[in-house]
mmCIF file of C-alpha atoms in Angstrom:
data_model
loop_
_atom_site.group_PDB
_atom_site.id
_atom_site.type_symbol
_atom_site.label_atom_id
_atom_site.label_comp_id
_atom_site.label_asym_id
_atom_site.label_seq_id
_atom_site.Cartn_x
_atom_site.Cartn_y
_atom_site.Cartn_z
ATOM 1 C CA MET A 1 82.098 89.954 97.851
ATOM 2 C CA ASN A 2 79.189 88.397 96.806
ATOM 3 C CA VAL A 3 77.081 89.908 94.893
ATOM 4 C CA LYS A 4 73.175 88.755 94.277
ATOM 5 C CA VAL A 5 71.713 89.171 90.756
ATOM 6 C CA ALA A 6 67.833 90.263 91.227
ATOM 7 C CA GLY A 7 65.271 88.611 88.553
ATOM 8 C CA THR A 8 62.442 88.244 87.519
ATOM 9 C CA ALA A 9 60.678 85.570 89.252
ATOM 10 C CA GLY A 10 61.838 82.373 88.161
ATOM 11 C CA SER A 11 65.209 83.528 87.297
ATOM 12 C CA ASP A 12 68.112 82.082 89.118
ATOM 13 C CA SER A 13 69.022 84.286 92.298
ATOM 14 C CA ARG A 14 71.925 82.329 93.772
ATOM 15 C CA PRO A 15 75.343 84.481 94.274
ATOM 16 C CA ALA A 16 77.273 84.939 91.849
ATOM 17 C CA ALA A 17 80.449 83.588 91.813
ATOM 18 C CA PRO A 18 82.665 86.272 93.040
ATOM 19 C CA VAL A 19 84.731 88.742 91.230
ATOM 20 C CA ASP A 20 88.728 87.669 91.103
ATOM 21 C CA PRO A 21 91.041 90.334 92.592
ATOM 22 C CA ALA A 22 93.022 92.428 89.942
ATOM 23 C CA PRO A 23 96.639 89.599 89.857
ATOM 24 C CA PRO A 24 99.441 90.710 90.976
ATOM 25 C CA HIS A 25 101.840 93.196 89.394
ATOM 26 C CA ILE A 26 105.011 91.440 91.080
ATOM 27 C CA ALA A 27 104.540 87.129 91.962
ATOM 28 C CA ALA A 28 106.972 85.034 93.559
ATOM 29 C CA ARG A 29 105.793 81.766 94.176
ATOM 30 C CA GLY A 30 108.087 78.847 95.733
ATOM 31 C CA VAL A 31 111.145 80.537 94.013
ATOM 32 C CA ALA A 32 114.350 79.437 95.060
ATOM 33 C CA VAL A 33 117.923 79.974 93.345
ATOM 34 C CA ASP A 34 121.115 77.809 93.135
ATOM 35 C CA PHE A 35 124.488 79.154 92.324
ATOM 36 C CA ARG A 36 127.564 76.755 91.362
ATOM 37 C CA ILE A 37 129.979 76.810 93.293
ATOM 38 C CA GLU A 38 133.465 75.495 92.394
ATOM 39 C CA GLU A 39 131.826 72.190 91.538
ATOM 40 C CA ARG A 40 129.010 72.247 94.541
ATOM 41 C CA ARG A 41 125.216 73.103 93.831
ATOM 42 C CA GLN A 42 124.298 75.798 97.022
ATOM 43 C CA ARG A 43 121.634 77.967 97.186
ATOM 44 C CA VAL A 44 121.053 81.224 97.906
ATOM 45 C CA LEU A 45 117.677 81.610 98.178
ATOM 46 C CA ASN A 46 114.773 79.581 99.083
ATOM 47 C CA ASP A 47 111.528 79.261 98.955
ATOM 48 C CA ILE A 48 110.480 82.943 97.864
ATOM 49 C CA ASN A 49 107.040 83.910 98.304
ATOM 50 C CA LEU A 50 106.131 87.604 97.020
ATOM 51 C CA ILE A 51 103.406 89.811 96.643
ATOM 52 C CA VAL A 52 103.475 93.368 95.370
ATOM 53 C CA PRO A 53 100.419 95.300 94.323
ATOM 54 C CA LYS A 54 100.653 97.455 91.309
ATOM 55 C CA GLY A 55 101.391 100.730 92.102
ATOM 56 C CA SER A 56 103.116 99.732 95.442
ATOM 57 C CA PHE A 57 106.640 100.806 96.887
ATOM 58 C CA VAL A 58 108.810 97.766 98.875
ATOM 59 C CA SER A 59 111.434 97.402 100.087
ATOM 60 C CA LEU A 60 113.162 94.391 100.429
ATOM 61 C CA ILE A 61 116.504 94.635 103.565
ATOM 62 C CA GLY A 62 118.724 91.731 104.833
ATOM 63 C CA PRO A 63 122.470 91.512 105.640
ATOM 64 C CA SER A 64 124.789 91.693 103.366
ATOM 65 C CA GLY A 65 125.097 89.176 101.396
ATOM 66 C CA CYS A 66 121.301 87.293 102.044
ATOM 67 C CA GLY A 67 120.376 87.523 98.294
ATOM 68 C CA LYS A 68 118.444 90.911 98.276
ATOM 69 C CA SER A 69 120.084 91.561 95.224
ATOM 70 C CA THR A 70 120.079 88.168 93.741
ATOM 71 C CA LEU A 71 116.019 88.264 94.271
ATOM 72 C CA LEU A 72 115.694 91.262 92.113
ATOM 73 C CA LYS A 73 117.710 90.170 89.461
ATOM 74 C CA VAL A 74 115.563 87.403 89.111
ATOM 75 C CA MET A 75 112.561 89.836 89.272
ATOM 76 C CA ALA A 76 114.618 92.004 85.890
ATOM 77 C CA GLY A 77 114.836 88.814 84.493
ATOM 78 C CA LEU A 78 119.195 88.941 84.844
ATOM 79 C CA ILE A 79 119.141 85.521 86.633
ATOM 80 C CA ALA A 80 116.661 82.368 86.141
ATOM 81 C CA PRO A 81 114.724 80.202 89.328
ATOM 82 C CA SER A 82 116.074 76.954 90.069
ATOM 83 C CA GLU A 83 112.024 76.206 91.091
ATOM 84 C CA GLY A 84 109.574 78.392 91.487
ATOM 85 C CA ASP A 85 107.664 80.898 89.283
ATOM 86 C CA MET A 86 108.014 84.434 89.222
ATOM 87 C CA ARG A 87 105.388 86.756 86.917
ATOM 88 C CA VAL A 88 106.141 90.292 86.291
ATOM 89 C CA ALA A 89 102.502 91.920 85.255
ATOM 90 C CA GLY A 90 101.850 88.549 84.373
ATOM 91 C CA LEU A 91 105.215 87.444 82.300
ATOM 92 C CA SER A 92 107.693 86.033 82.849
ATOM 93 C CA PRO A 93 110.073 88.663 83.309
ATOM 94 C CA GLN A 94 112.426 88.346 80.072
ATOM 95 C CA GLU A 95 108.709 89.074 78.670
ATOM 96 C CA ALA A 96 108.280 91.852 80.431
ATOM 97 C CA VAL A 97 111.853 93.586 80.031
ATOM 98 C CA LYS A 98 110.685 93.060 76.024
ATOM 99 C CA ALA A 99 107.755 94.605 76.264
ATOM 100 C CA ARG A 100 109.768 97.798 78.160
ATOM 101 C CA LEU A 101 107.780 96.572 81.476
ATOM 102 C CA ILE A 102 110.371 97.020 83.416
ATOM 103 C CA GLY A 103 113.293 99.470 84.531
ATOM 104 C CA LEU A 104 116.061 99.525 85.745
ATOM 105 C CA VAL A 105 118.299 101.495 87.982
ATOM 106 C CA PHE A 106 122.119 99.844 90.106
ATOM 107 C CA GLN A 107 124.187 101.707 92.846
ATOM 108 C CA GLU A 108 126.535 102.969 89.888
ATOM 109 C CA ALA A 109 125.078 105.210 87.468
ATOM 110 C CA THR A 110 127.099 104.042 84.595
ATOM 111 C CA LEU A 111 126.482 106.960 82.266
ATOM 112 C CA LEU A 112 128.401 107.539 79.335
ATOM 113 C CA PRO A 113 130.891 109.727 80.041
ATOM 114 C CA TRP A 114 131.238 111.506 76.217
ATOM 115 C CA LYS A 115 127.526 112.096 76.455
ATOM 116 C CA ASN A 116 125.820 114.661 78.097
ATOM 117 C CA ALA A 117 123.331 114.626 80.591
ATOM 118 C CA LEU A 118 120.047 114.624 77.906
ATOM 119 C CA GLU A 119 122.356 112.549 75.448
ATOM 120 C CA ASN A 120 122.521 109.336 78.748
ATOM 121 C CA ALA A 121 118.891 110.040 79.897
ATOM 122 C CA ALA A 122 117.751 109.123 75.835
ATOM 123 C CA PHE A 123 120.163 106.514 75.467
ATOM 124 C CA LEU A 124 118.118 103.190 76.538
ATOM 125 C CA LEU A 125 115.028 104.771 75.180
ATOM 126 C CA MET A 126 116.950 104.925 71.258
ATOM 127 C CA THR A 127 118.267 101.836 72.049
ATOM 128 C CA ALA A 128 115.424 99.807 72.989
ATOM 129 C CA ASP A 129 112.765 101.603 70.237
ATOM 130 C CA GLU A 130 115.072 102.006 66.980
ATOM 131 C CA THR A 131 112.134 103.049 65.302
ATOM 132 C CA ILE A 132 111.979 106.412 67.689
ATOM 133 C CA LYS A 133 112.592 109.191 66.321
ATOM 134 C CA ARG A 134 115.538 111.308 68.122
ATOM 135 C CA ARG A 135 114.151 114.104 67.985
ATOM 136 C CA GLU A 136 110.540 112.692 70.397
ATOM 137 C CA ALA A 137 113.205 110.592 72.655
ATOM 138 C CA PHE A 138 115.338 113.394 73.790
ATOM 139 C CA GLU A 139 111.817 115.146 73.974
ATOM 140 C CA ARG A 140 111.053 112.529 76.558
ATOM 141 C CA ALA A 141 114.423 112.315 77.602
ATOM 142 C CA ALA A 142 114.360 115.744 78.698
ATOM 143 C CA ALA A 143 110.106 115.390 80.832
ATOM 144 C CA MET A 144 112.007 113.030 82.548
ATOM 145 C CA LEU A 145 114.784 115.484 83.800
ATOM 146 C CA ARG A 146 112.749 117.497 84.059
ATOM 147 C CA LEU A 147 110.889 115.210 86.559
ATOM 148 C CA VAL A 148 113.967 114.562 88.536
ATOM 149 C CA GLY A 149 114.575 117.654 88.886
ATOM 150 C CA LEU A 150 117.390 118.200 86.432
ATOM 151 C CA ASP A 151 116.297 120.621 84.057
ATOM 152 C CA ASP A 152 118.337 123.065 84.170
ATOM 153 C CA ALA A 153 121.277 120.025 83.368
ATOM 154 C CA ASP A 154 120.278 118.917 80.008
ATOM 155 C CA LYS A 155 123.763 119.919 78.136
ATOM 156 C CA LYS A 156 126.272 118.677 81.657
ATOM 157 C CA MET A 157 129.146 116.037 80.937
ATOM 158 C CA PRO A 158 128.813 113.742 83.613
ATOM 159 C CA SER A 159 131.868 115.119 85.019
ATOM 160 C CA GLN A 160 130.405 118.068 86.193
ATOM 161 C CA LEU A 161 127.709 116.247 88.042
ATOM 162 C CA SER A 162 127.313 115.810 91.679
ATOM 163 C CA GLY A 163 126.811 112.315 92.707
ATOM 164 C CA GLY A 164 123.135 112.924 93.254
ATOM 165 C CA MET A 165 122.989 114.361 90.650
ATOM 166 C CA ARG A 166 123.846 111.418 87.901
ATOM 167 C CA GLN A 167 121.847 109.030 89.875
ATOM 168 C CA ARG A 168 119.027 112.028 89.000
ATOM 169 C CA VAL A 169 120.048 111.122 85.369
ATOM 170 C CA ALA A 170 120.227 107.130 85.644
ATOM 171 C CA ILE A 171 116.804 107.163 87.050
ATOM 172 C CA ALA A 172 115.275 109.844 84.405
ATOM 173 C CA ARG A 173 117.225 107.311 81.933
ATOM 174 C CA ALA A 174 114.763 104.397 83.257
ATOM 175 C CA LEU A 175 111.762 106.209 83.120
ATOM 176 C CA ALA A 176 112.249 106.937 79.381
ATOM 177 C CA LEU A 177 111.774 104.021 78.539
ATOM 178 C CA ASN A 178 107.844 104.687 80.752
ATOM 179 C CA PRO A 179 108.271 100.920 82.917
ATOM 180 C CA GLU A 180 105.379 99.994 84.001
ATOM 181 C CA VAL A 181 107.796 98.644 86.524
ATOM 182 C CA LEU A 182 111.388 100.158 88.211
ATOM 183 C CA LEU A 183 113.614 98.143 90.182
ATOM 184 C CA MET A 184 116.195 99.959 92.714
ATOM 185 C CA ASP A 185 118.883 97.864 93.050
ATOM 186 C CA GLU A 186 121.133 100.343 97.190
ATOM 187 C CA PRO A 187 120.740 102.805 93.815
ATOM 188 C CA PHE A 188 121.724 105.763 97.031
ATOM 189 C CA GLY A 189 124.284 103.525 98.748
ATOM 190 C CA ALA A 190 126.994 105.279 97.556
ATOM 191 C CA LEU A 191 125.744 109.100 98.801
ATOM 192 C CA ASP A 192 126.780 111.082 101.109
ATOM 193 C CA ALA A 193 123.179 111.026 104.041
ATOM 194 C CA ILE A 194 122.404 114.491 102.937
ATOM 195 C CA THR A 195 122.691 113.817 99.282
ATOM 196 C CA ARG A 196 120.845 110.329 100.142
ATOM 197 C CA GLU A 197 117.903 111.994 102.143
ATOM 198 C CA GLU A 198 117.178 114.830 99.319
ATOM 199 C CA MET A 199 117.745 111.587 96.766
ATOM 200 C CA SER A 200 114.393 109.995 99.348
ATOM 201 C CA GLU A 201 112.095 112.927 99.479
ATOM 202 C CA CYS A 202 112.846 112.741 95.100
ATOM 203 C CA LEU A 203 112.239 108.917 94.937
ATOM 204 C CA LEU A 204 108.841 109.597 96.881
ATOM 205 C CA ASP A 205 107.893 112.815 94.263
ATOM 206 C CA ILE A 206 108.263 110.331 90.991
ATOM 207 C CA TRP A 207 106.637 107.748 92.734
ATOM 208 C CA GLU A 208 103.811 109.379 93.634
ATOM 209 C CA ARG A 209 103.540 111.570 90.310
ATOM 210 C CA THR A 210 103.827 108.877 88.620
ATOM 211 C CA GLY A 211 102.056 105.978 90.053
ATOM 212 C CA LYS A 212 104.325 103.303 89.250
ATOM 213 C CA THR A 213 104.911 100.266 91.380
ATOM 214 C CA VAL A 214 108.576 100.482 93.064
ATOM 215 C CA VAL A 215 110.863 98.235 94.638
ATOM 216 C CA LEU A 216 113.698 99.055 96.255
ATOM 217 C CA VAL A 217 117.024 97.032 97.163
ATOM 218 C CA THR A 218 118.482 98.741 100.748
ATOM 219 C CA HIS A 219 120.518 98.524 103.697
ATOM 220 C CA SER A 220 119.387 102.140 106.037
ATOM 221 C CA ILE A 221 116.520 100.682 107.657
ATOM 222 C CA ASP A 222 114.759 104.690 107.617
ATOM 223 C CA GLU A 223 115.156 105.134 104.097
ATOM 224 C CA ALA A 224 113.183 101.447 103.830
ATOM 225 C CA VAL A 225 110.763 103.075 106.497
ATOM 226 C CA PHE A 226 110.148 105.802 104.601
ATOM 227 C CA LEU A 227 110.272 105.587 101.122
ATOM 228 C CA SER A 228 107.875 101.725 101.788
ATOM 229 C CA ARG A 229 104.282 100.684 101.848
ATOM 230 C CA GLU A 230 105.509 97.057 103.352
ATOM 231 C CA VAL A 231 109.289 96.467 103.593
ATOM 232 C CA HIS A 232 110.013 92.455 103.463
ATOM 233 C CA VAL A 233 112.980 91.428 106.027
ATOM 234 C CA MET A 234 115.820 88.545 104.287
ATOM 235 C CA GLY A 235 116.727 86.546 106.642
ATOM 236 C CA THR A 236 119.905 84.278 105.642
ATOM 237 C CA GLY A 237 120.686 80.174 105.396
ATOM 238 C CA PRO A 238 119.816 80.377 102.761
ATOM 239 C CA ALA A 239 117.847 83.863 101.498
ATOM 240 C CA ARG A 240 113.742 83.253 102.336
ATOM 241 C CA ILE A 241 112.259 86.432 104.121
ATOM 242 C CA ILE A 242 111.242 85.888 107.529
ATOM 243 C CA GLU A 243 108.611 89.248 107.601
ATOM 244 C CA THR A 244 106.473 91.450 105.618
ATOM 245 C CA LEU A 245 105.966 95.321 107.298
ATOM 246 C CA PRO A 246 103.221 97.262 106.751
ATOM 247 C CA ILE A 247 104.468 100.727 107.037
ATOM 248 C CA SER A 248 101.074 103.029 108.727
ATOM 249 C CA LEU A 249 103.144 105.910 108.004
ATOM 250 C CA PRO A 250 100.967 108.920 106.728
ATOM 251 C CA HIS A 251 101.478 110.646 102.805
ATOM 252 C CA PRO A 252 102.756 113.402 102.050
ATOM 253 C CA ARG A 253 106.114 111.435 103.482
ATOM 254 C CA THR A 254 108.070 114.703 104.592
ATOM 255 C CA GLU A 255 110.447 115.666 107.195
ATOM 256 C CA GLY A 256 107.769 115.483 110.838
ATOM 257 C CA SER A 257 107.220 112.139 109.247
ATOM 258 C CA TYR A 258 110.375 110.255 110.618
ATOM 259 C CA ALA A 259 108.569 112.432 114.470
ATOM 260 C CA ASP A 260 105.953 110.331 113.867
ATOM 261 C CA PRO A 261 105.349 107.591 116.327
ATOM 262 C CA ALA A 262 104.591 104.876 114.022
ATOM 263 C CA PHE A 263 108.008 105.647 111.910
ATOM 264 C CA ALA A 264 110.256 104.583 115.841
ATOM 265 C CA ALA A 265 107.831 101.409 116.176
ATOM 266 C CA ALA A 266 108.186 100.673 111.938
ATOM 267 C CA GLU A 267 112.700 101.123 112.452
ATOM 268 C CA ASN A 268 112.655 99.644 116.211
ATOM 269 C CA ARG A 269 110.597 96.251 115.025
ATOM 270 C CA LEU A 270 112.717 96.340 111.739
ATOM 271 C CA ARG A 271 116.238 97.271 113.409
ATOM 272 C CA GLY A 272 115.246 93.573 115.928
ATOM 273 C CA LEU A 273 114.652 91.486 113.331
ATOM 274 C CA LEU A 274 117.724 92.516 111.402
ATOM 275 C CA ILE A 275 120.390 92.450 114.911
ATOM 276 C CA GLU A 276 117.928 88.146 114.982
ATOM 277 C CA SER A 277 119.536 87.725 111.487
ATOM 278 C CA HIS A 278 122.739 88.302 111.910
ATOM 279 C CA ARG A 279 122.811 86.847 115.298
ATOM 280 C CA ARG A 280 122.363 83.566 113.460
ATOM 281 C CA ARG A 281 124.398 84.006 111.083
ATOM 282 C CA ARG A 282 127.039 84.106 113.519
ATOM 283 C CA PRO A 283 129.385 80.321 113.324
#
């Protein structure tokens, strides 16, 4: 919006230059990734352009093997783009990782079996910050366990925890770093349907409380619609973003959100896009 500067007679009252909006928290511009397979270069991501505003919750959805996880790994600094530019909080992903701006949660919780829940939740923080005192690290980890609803399980070993509880510890471990961005690669994929719904509600509560930027890779249409402000649909051959769908469901979202007509409309749109994408993959 142009703002006119009021002034006295003879002063310059031309419109001031528009103020630039805050930079996106995550920005991909023309990102492409090539893998070398059997001496041949194969493009797996092509011309990815993506903007994720700060504090937003977005999902990446698409056919199996379409490159969703590859794109997430580019955001996390685990894979360097062959072309284009990826920025997280204005930094390269590698710089953002060093600044502890990024937290990662994978499908497998990968907890250390010889450490209890509290020790596991504190592990990454103590590894990333060698100067932090053990007591401070444990206090922060305990706070994150409370946030994910595991304050009474801090002394339990991984073998004593259910799949959903182990994944909560993994989320607490990532949050203990106090990252600005949380990247999640199918974190609930190995859970049963009811536990998955419970974890979705837990994640939504965490996002609403912390205001972090969340990017979720999922195969579940329901999960993407329930959790997200926007869903980015990826196609194949090579992978690209074929549509970005805003989700108009009001907050707070509850079990009743599944019955909202807006939920059904978004679900039907995403299902149609995925069906069309699968058809294009057929030889």
